[in-house]
Amino acid sequence: MPNQPSPTAALTDDWRAGGFALYVHWPFCAAKCPYCDFNSHVAANIDQPRWLAAYRAEIARLGAELPGRVLNSIFFGGGTPSLMAPETVAAVIEAARAQWPFANDIEITLEANPTSIETGRFRAYADGGVNRVSMGMQALNDDDLRRLGRMHSVAEGRAAFDIARDCFTRVSFDLIYARQDQDRVHWRRELTEALAMAVDHLSAYQLTIEPGTAFGARHEKGGLKGLPDDDISADMYLDTQEICAAAGMPTYEISNHARPGAESRHNLVYWRQGDWAAVGPGAHGRLSLPNGRWATEAHRAPGEWLAAVEARGNGDSLREVLTLSDRAMEYLLMSMRLTEGMEVARYLAHGPELPQGRVTDLIGLGLVTQAGGRLAATATGRPVLNAILRDLVD
Ligand SMILES: C[S@@+](CC[C@H](N)C(=O)[O-])C[C@H]1O[C@@H](n2cnc3c(N)ncnc32)[C@H](O)[C@@H]1O
Ligand code: SF4
């Protein structure tokens, strides 16, 4: 049957179920926060025109490889992209538009730190095409902001938020919980306060002590007293689910909450395993080409990335084809983070069977559901998602 798509074509087109996005990594910050292990660096002088030329070259390279795509999202992440000159941001957006037509409802997000330096630029970012801001508020308590090494106060954070609301239709912010000396009563109060100002989206991350960070080193030496234990942290997670749901912003991913319809389209591309082109130091991408689905990874050190783009016209340090079982595994691990879970048929299109006996056991324990062709973690299962995933992939 000539019109029947071949199984290979179905796999080449699999990304369409998730959409297509561009990630732009800006690797610089005004100061390094002691908990953060993102690829972020403090640099005195940044030659923005030079960086822009490199981003443009990378976007043009990827555009030539991925013709005919429609772009659903652009995300400026970091680092602190709100330290980019608005002209740089606008020019990157234009470079993307020159390669790929924009979807009518394209989401263009910029991560911002809420200091007065950045809020002065919000209007200019909006004029340049940014339509969503994700702010790193982290805490609504000045002592804790200081302990987290943040360079803004609660008052500054709130002022930044108000300006963001005036400039962008969609505004999200990040909070970190399970901080030193934080108990459930404090967290419940703080989250309720936060939700009173939230627009449509909130990310609440449990503090992770990452090796190689200042907090990691302090923790290893027995410092960083007063961190909530695992049981209290787990209760804080449940508190978060309950309070956000009651405020009309239910969880749609382990750490993310939104009014229905206001979910981050960009992150949905990752979790639903669409394709994303990635530019900038350390950025990871996924590209479906006629000869397979490729994982890309850019040079992590900012200077190395810039030099590679300028000298060789390619900032990537790795490009690796994914096997069908890699793809199935990645789809399982990413999509199960979502409340909607995964499409079983999509998973099976890549090969391996699900261990149906274990699925049945997990259903019996009330940890997952399987219905309407989807497998999803339940509210009881989500806090122990890692254990569920281990069970499913072992
Ligand atoms: C790339 S960072 C933030 C962007 C922006 N530079 C800022 O700090 O506001 C994304 C978010 O990850 C979260 N985060 C970073 N490190 C974390 C950690 N060790 N534990 C929990 N959350 C973390 C923070 O909430 C942060 O806002
Ligand atoms: S949390 Fe944000 S501002 Fe702080 S070091 Fe990490 S990326 Fe930079």
Coordinates of C-alpha atoms and ligand atoms in Angstrom, one line a residue:
M1 CA 0.0 0.0 0.0
P2 CA 1.9 3.0 -1.2
N3 CA 0.3 5.6 1.1
Q4 CA 0.9 3.6 4.2
P5 CA 3.7 5.2 6.2
S6 CA 6.5 2.8 6.9
P7 CA 7.3 2.0 10.6
T8 CA 10.6 4.0 10.1
A9 CA 8.7 7.1 8.9
A10 CA 6.4 6.8 12.0
L11 CA 9.5 6.8 14.2
T12 CA 11.1 9.7 12.3
D13 CA 7.9 11.7 12.9
D14 CA 7.5 10.6 16.5
W15 CA 8.7 14.1 17.7
R16 CA 5.6 15.7 16.3
A17 CA 3.6 14.4 19.3
G18 CA 5.8 16.8 21.4
G19 CA 6.4 19.7 19.1
F20 CA 9.6 21.6 18.2
A21 CA 11.5 24.1 20.3
L22 CA 14.7 26.1 20.5
Y23 CA 16.8 26.3 23.7
V24 CA 19.3 29.2 24.1
H25 CA 21.7 28.9 27.0
W26 CA 23.2 32.1 28.4
P27 CA 26.0 31.0 30.8
F28 CA 26.6 34.1 32.9
C29 CA 25.4 35.3 36.3
A30 CA 26.2 38.4 38.4
A31 CA 27.2 36.0 41.3
K32 CA 27.2 32.3 41.8
C33 CA 24.4 31.0 44.2
P34 CA 25.8 28.5 46.7
Y35 CA 23.2 25.8 45.8
C36 CA 23.4 26.0 42.0
D37 CA 25.1 23.5 39.7
F38 CA 23.8 24.9 36.5
N39 CA 26.3 25.8 33.8
S40 CA 26.7 29.4 35.1
H41 CA 29.8 31.6 35.4
V42 CA 30.7 35.0 36.7
A43 CA 32.6 37.0 34.1
A44 CA 33.7 40.7 34.1
N45 CA 33.4 41.5 30.5
I46 CA 31.1 39.9 28.0
D47 CA 31.3 40.8 24.4
Q48 CA 27.6 40.6 23.5
P49 CA 28.0 41.2 19.8
R50 CA 30.4 38.4 19.6
W51 CA 28.1 36.1 21.5
L52 CA 25.2 37.1 19.3
A53 CA 27.2 36.3 16.2
A54 CA 27.9 32.8 17.6
Y55 CA 24.2 32.2 18.5
R56 CA 23.2 33.3 15.0
A57 CA 25.8 31.0 13.4
E58 CA 24.5 28.0 15.4
I59 CA 20.9 28.8 14.7
A60 CA 21.6 29.0 11.0
R61 CA 23.5 25.7 11.1
L62 CA 20.6 24.0 12.8
G63 CA 18.0 25.7 10.5
A64 CA 19.8 24.2 7.5
E65 CA 19.5 20.7 9.1
L66 CA 15.9 21.0 10.1
P67 CA 14.1 22.7 7.3
G68 CA 10.3 22.9 7.2
R69 CA 9.8 23.0 10.9
V70 CA 7.4 25.2 12.8
L71 CA 8.7 26.6 16.0
N72 CA 6.5 26.1 19.1
S73 CA 8.8 27.6 21.7
I74 CA 12.0 29.5 22.4
F75 CA 13.5 29.4 25.9
F76 CA 16.3 31.6 27.1
G77 CA 17.8 29.7 30.0
G78 CA 20.9 30.1 32.1
G79 CA 22.7 31.3 33.9
T80 CA 20.9 34.6 34.0
P81 CA 19.5 35.5 30.5
S82 CA 18.1 38.7 32.0
L83 CA 21.6 40.0 31.8
M84 CA 21.5 39.8 28.0
A85 CA 21.1 43.1 26.3
P86 CA 17.5 43.3 24.9
E87 CA 19.0 43.9 21.4
T88 CA 20.8 40.6 21.8
V89 CA 17.6 38.7 22.8
A90 CA 15.6 40.4 20.0
A91 CA 18.3 39.5 17.4
V92 CA 18.4 35.8 18.5
I93 CA 14.6 35.7 18.2
E94 CA 14.9 37.2 14.7
A95 CA 17.6 34.7 13.8
A96 CA 15.2 31.9 14.8
R97 CA 12.4 33.4 12.8
A98 CA 14.6 33.5 9.7
Q99 CA 15.0 29.7 9.9
W100 CA 11.6 28.4 11.1
P101 CA 8.1 30.0 10.9
F102 CA 6.7 30.6 14.3
A103 CA 3.5 28.8 15.5
N104 CA 0.7 31.4 16.0
D105 CA 0.8 30.7 19.7
I106 CA 4.6 30.5 20.1
E107 CA 5.9 30.8 23.6
I108 CA 9.1 32.8 24.1
T109 CA 10.3 32.6 27.6
L110 CA 13.2 34.3 29.3
E111 CA 14.5 33.3 32.7
A112 CA 15.0 36.4 34.9
N113 CA 16.5 37.2 38.3
P114 CA 14.3 39.7 40.1
T115 CA 16.7 42.6 40.7
S116 CA 16.1 46.1 39.7
I117 CA 18.8 45.9 37.0
E118 CA 16.8 43.4 35.1
T119 CA 13.3 44.7 35.6
G120 CA 14.4 47.9 33.8
R121 CA 14.8 45.8 30.7
F122 CA 11.5 43.9 30.9
R123 CA 9.6 46.2 28.5
A124 CA 12.4 46.1 26.0
Y125 CA 12.4 42.2 26.1
A126 CA 8.6 42.3 25.5
D127 CA 9.1 44.6 22.5
G128 CA 11.7 42.2 21.2
G129 CA 9.3 39.3 21.2
V130 CA 9.6 37.7 24.6
N131 CA 6.1 36.9 25.8
R132 CA 6.7 34.9 29.1
V133 CA 9.1 35.4 31.9
S134 CA 10.2 32.9 34.5
M135 CA 11.6 34.6 37.6
G136 CA 13.8 33.1 40.2
M137 CA 12.1 34.3 43.3
Q138 CA 13.3 31.3 45.5
A139 CA 11.9 32.5 48.8
L140 CA 9.6 35.1 50.3
N141 CA 11.7 35.6 53.4
D142 CA 14.7 38.0 53.5
D143 CA 16.9 35.9 55.8
D144 CA 16.5 32.8 53.6
L145 CA 17.2 34.8 50.4
R146 CA 20.5 35.9 52.1
R147 CA 21.3 32.3 53.1
L148 CA 20.6 31.2 49.5
G149 CA 23.1 33.9 48.3
R150 CA 20.4 35.8 46.4
M151 CA 21.1 39.4 45.4
H152 CA 17.5 40.5 45.8
S153 CA 15.1 41.1 48.7
V154 CA 11.5 40.0 49.0
A155 CA 10.4 43.6 48.3
E156 CA 12.5 43.7 45.1
G157 CA 11.2 40.3 44.1
R158 CA 7.6 41.5 44.5
A159 CA 8.3 44.7 42.6
A160 CA 9.9 42.8 39.8
F161 CA 6.9 40.5 39.7
D162 CA 4.5 43.5 39.3
I163 CA 6.6 44.9 36.5
A164 CA 6.7 41.5 34.8
R165 CA 2.9 41.3 35.0
D166 CA 2.6 44.7 33.3
C167 CA 4.9 43.6 30.5
F168 CA 4.1 40.0 29.8
T169 CA 0.9 38.1 29.6
R170 CA 2.5 35.0 31.1
V171 CA 4.7 35.1 34.2
S172 CA 6.0 32.2 36.2
F173 CA 8.3 32.1 39.2
D174 CA 10.5 29.6 41.0
L175 CA 10.5 28.8 44.7
I176 CA 12.9 26.5 46.6
Y177 CA 11.6 24.7 49.7
A178 CA 13.0 22.3 52.3
R179 CA 15.4 25.1 53.2
Q180 CA 17.4 25.3 56.4
D181 CA 15.2 25.7 59.5
Q182 CA 12.1 25.7 57.4
D183 CA 9.2 23.7 58.8
R184 CA 5.8 22.8 57.3
V185 CA 3.9 25.6 58.9
H186 CA 6.3 28.2 57.4
W187 CA 6.3 26.6 54.0
R188 CA 2.5 26.3 53.9
R189 CA 2.2 30.0 54.8
E190 CA 4.9 31.1 52.3
L191 CA 3.4 29.1 49.5
T192 CA -0.1 30.5 50.2
E193 CA 1.4 34.0 50.0
A194 CA 3.1 33.1 46.8
L195 CA 0.0 31.8 45.2
A196 CA -1.9 34.9 46.1
M197 CA 0.4 36.8 43.7
A198 CA 0.9 34.0 41.1
V199 CA -0.5 34.6 37.6
D200 CA -0.6 31.2 35.9
H201 CA 2.4 29.1 36.6
L202 CA 4.7 28.3 39.6
S203 CA 7.7 25.9 39.9
A204 CA 8.4 24.7 43.4
Y205 CA 11.7 22.8 43.7
Q206 CA 12.8 20.9 46.8
L207 CA 16.4 22.1 47.7
T208 CA 18.9 19.6 46.4
I209 CA 22.4 19.6 47.8
E210 CA 24.5 19.2 44.7
P211 CA 28.1 17.9 44.9
G212 CA 30.6 20.5 43.7
T213 CA 28.6 23.5 44.9
A214 CA 29.4 25.7 47.9
F215 CA 26.4 24.1 49.7
G216 CA 27.7 20.6 48.8
A217 CA 31.1 21.4 50.3
R218 CA 29.5 22.9 53.5
H219 CA 27.2 19.9 53.8
E220 CA 30.0 17.4 53.5
K221 CA 31.8 19.1 56.4
G222 CA 28.7 18.8 58.6
G223 CA 27.6 22.3 58.0
L224 CA 24.3 23.5 56.7
K225 CA 22.4 22.6 59.9
G226 CA 18.6 22.5 60.2
L227 CA 17.8 21.0 56.8
P228 CA 14.4 19.2 57.0
D229 CA 14.7 15.4 57.0
D230 CA 13.3 13.2 54.3
D231 CA 10.0 12.7 56.0
I232 CA 9.4 16.4 56.5
S233 CA 10.5 17.1 53.0
A234 CA 8.1 14.5 51.7
D235 CA 5.3 16.1 53.7
M236 CA 6.2 19.5 52.3
Y237 CA 5.9 18.0 48.8
L238 CA 2.4 16.8 49.6
D239 CA 1.5 20.2 51.2
T240 CA 2.6 21.8 47.9
Q241 CA 0.3 19.6 45.8
E242 CA -2.6 20.2 48.1
I243 CA -2.2 24.0 48.4
C244 CA -1.5 24.6 44.7
A245 CA -4.5 22.4 43.6
A246 CA -6.8 24.3 46.0
A247 CA -5.6 27.6 44.5
G248 CA -6.5 26.4 40.9
M249 CA -2.9 25.6 39.9
P250 CA -2.7 21.9 40.1
T251 CA 0.5 20.0 39.4
Y252 CA 1.1 19.0 35.8
E253 CA 4.7 17.8 36.4
I254 CA 6.5 16.8 39.6
S255 CA 7.7 20.3 40.4
N256 CA 5.4 22.4 38.2
H257 CA 2.0 23.8 38.7
A258 CA -0.2 25.8 36.3
R259 CA -3.7 27.0 35.6
P260 CA -5.1 24.5 33.0
G261 CA -3.8 25.7 29.6
A262 CA -0.9 27.7 31.1
E263 CA 1.6 24.8 31.3
S264 CA 5.1 25.7 30.0
R265 CA 5.0 24.7 26.4
H266 CA 8.7 24.6 26.3
N267 CA 9.1 22.1 29.1
L268 CA 6.2 20.0 27.6
V269 CA 8.3 19.6 24.5
Y270 CA 11.0 18.0 26.7
W271 CA 8.6 15.9 28.7
R272 CA 6.6 14.8 25.7
Q273 CA 9.8 14.1 23.8
G274 CA 9.4 16.5 20.9
D275 CA 12.5 17.8 19.2
W276 CA 14.6 20.7 20.4
A277 CA 17.5 22.5 18.8
A278 CA 19.9 23.7 21.5
V279 CA 22.5 26.5 21.2
G280 CA 24.9 27.9 23.8
P281 CA 27.5 26.4 26.2
G282 CA 26.5 23.0 27.7
A283 CA 23.1 23.0 25.9
H284 CA 21.6 19.5 25.2
G285 CA 19.4 19.0 22.1
R286 CA 17.4 16.2 20.5
L287 CA 17.0 16.2 16.7
S288 CA 15.0 13.8 14.6
L289 CA 16.6 13.5 11.2
P290 CA 15.9 11.0 8.4
N291 CA 18.8 8.9 9.6
G292 CA 17.6 8.7 13.3
R293 CA 17.1 10.7 16.4
W294 CA 20.3 12.4 17.6
A295 CA 21.4 13.7 21.0
T296 CA 23.5 16.8 20.8
E297 CA 25.6 18.4 23.6
A298 CA 27.6 21.6 23.3
H299 CA 31.0 22.4 24.8
R300 CA 30.3 23.3 28.4
A301 CA 33.0 26.0 29.0
P302 CA 31.8 29.3 27.6
G303 CA 35.2 30.2 26.1
E304 CA 35.5 26.8 24.5
W305 CA 32.1 26.9 23.0
L306 CA 32.7 30.4 21.5
A307 CA 36.0 29.3 20.1
A308 CA 34.5 26.1 18.6
V309 CA 31.7 28.1 16.9
E310 CA 34.1 30.7 15.6
A311 CA 36.8 28.3 14.4
R312 CA 34.8 25.3 13.2
G313 CA 31.2 26.7 12.8
N314 CA 29.9 24.1 15.3
G315 CA 29.7 24.5 19.1
D316 CA 28.7 20.9 19.8
S317 CA 31.1 18.5 21.5
L318 CA 28.9 15.4 21.0
R319 CA 26.4 14.1 18.5
E320 CA 25.2 10.6 19.1
V321 CA 22.4 8.6 17.5
L322 CA 19.9 7.2 20.0
T323 CA 19.0 3.5 19.8
L324 CA 15.4 2.5 19.8
S325 CA 15.7 1.3 23.4
D326 CA 17.4 4.6 24.4
R327 CA 14.4 6.4 22.9
A328 CA 11.8 4.3 24.6
M329 CA 13.6 4.7 27.9
E330 CA 13.9 8.5 27.5
Y331 CA 10.2 8.7 26.7
L332 CA 9.3 6.7 29.7
L333 CA 11.5 8.6 32.1
M334 CA 10.4 12.0 30.8
S335 CA 6.7 11.5 30.2
M336 CA 6.1 9.8 33.5
R337 CA 7.0 13.1 35.2
L338 CA 3.8 14.5 33.8
T339 CA 0.4 14.1 35.4
E340 CA -0.9 13.0 32.0
G341 CA 1.7 10.2 31.9
M342 CA 2.8 8.5 28.7
E343 CA 1.2 7.1 25.7
V344 CA 1.7 3.4 25.8
A345 CA 1.5 3.0 22.0
R346 CA 4.2 5.6 21.5
Y347 CA 6.5 3.8 23.9
L348 CA 5.8 0.4 22.3
A349 CA 6.5 1.8 18.8
H350 CA 10.1 1.9 19.9
G351 CA 10.3 -1.8 20.8
P352 CA 10.5 -3.1 24.3
E353 CA 7.5 -4.5 26.1
L354 CA 6.3 -3.0 29.4
P355 CA 6.8 -5.4 32.3
Q356 CA 3.0 -6.0 32.6
G357 CA 3.3 -8.0 35.8
R358 CA 5.0 -5.0 37.6
V359 CA 2.5 -2.6 36.1
T360 CA -0.3 -4.7 37.5
D361 CA 1.4 -4.7 40.9
L362 CA 1.9 -0.9 40.8
I363 CA -1.8 -0.4 39.9
G364 CA -2.7 -2.7 42.8
L365 CA -0.6 -0.5 45.1
G366 CA -2.4 2.6 43.8
L367 CA 0.8 4.1 42.4
V368 CA 0.0 4.1 38.7
T369 CA -3.1 4.0 36.5
Q370 CA -3.4 2.5 33.0
A371 CA -6.4 3.7 31.1
G372 CA -7.3 5.2 27.7
G373 CA -3.9 4.0 26.3
R374 CA -1.9 5.9 28.9
L375 CA 0.2 4.9 31.8
A376 CA 0.5 7.6 34.6
A377 CA 1.7 7.9 38.1
T378 CA -1.1 8.7 40.6
A379 CA -0.9 11.5 43.3
T380 CA 0.3 8.8 45.7
G381 CA 2.8 7.5 43.1
R382 CA 4.4 10.9 42.1
P383 CA 6.4 11.4 45.4
V384 CA 8.0 8.0 44.8
L385 CA 8.3 8.3 41.1
N386 CA 12.0 7.3 41.0
A387 CA 11.2 4.0 42.7
I388 CA 8.3 3.4 40.2
L389 CA 10.6 4.1 37.3
R390 CA 13.3 1.8 38.7
D391 CA 10.7 -0.9 38.9
L392 CA 9.5 -0.4 35.3
V393 CA 13.0 -0.3 33.7
D394 CA 14.9 -2.9 35.7
Ligands
LIG1 C1 18.7 28.1 35.9 S1 18.0 28.3 37.4 C2 17.4 30.0 37.5 C3 17.5 31.0 36.7 C4 17.9 32.4 37.3 N1 19.3 32.5 37.1 C5 17.6 32.5 38.8 O1 18.5 32.1 39.6 O2 16.6 33.1 39.1 C6 16.5 27.6 37.5 C7 15.9 27.3 38.9 O3 16.4 26.1 39.4 C8 16.2 26.1 40.8 N2 17.4 25.5 41.4 C9 18.7 25.7 41.0 N3 19.5 24.9 41.8 C10 18.7 24.3 42.7 C11 18.9 23.3 43.8 N4 20.2 23.0 44.1 N5 17.9 22.8 44.4 C12 16.6 23.2 44.1 N6 16.3 24.1 43.1 C13 17.4 24.6 42.4 C14 16.0 27.5 41.2 O4 14.7 27.7 41.7 C15 16.2 28.3 39.9 O5 15.4 29.4 39.8
SF4_2 S1 20.5 30.0 40.6 FE1 20.4 31.4 38.8 S2 21.5 33.2 39.5 FE2 22.1 31.7 40.9 S3 24.0 30.8 40.0 FE3 22.3 29.5 39.4 S4 21.7 30.3 37.4 FE4 23.0 31.9 38.4

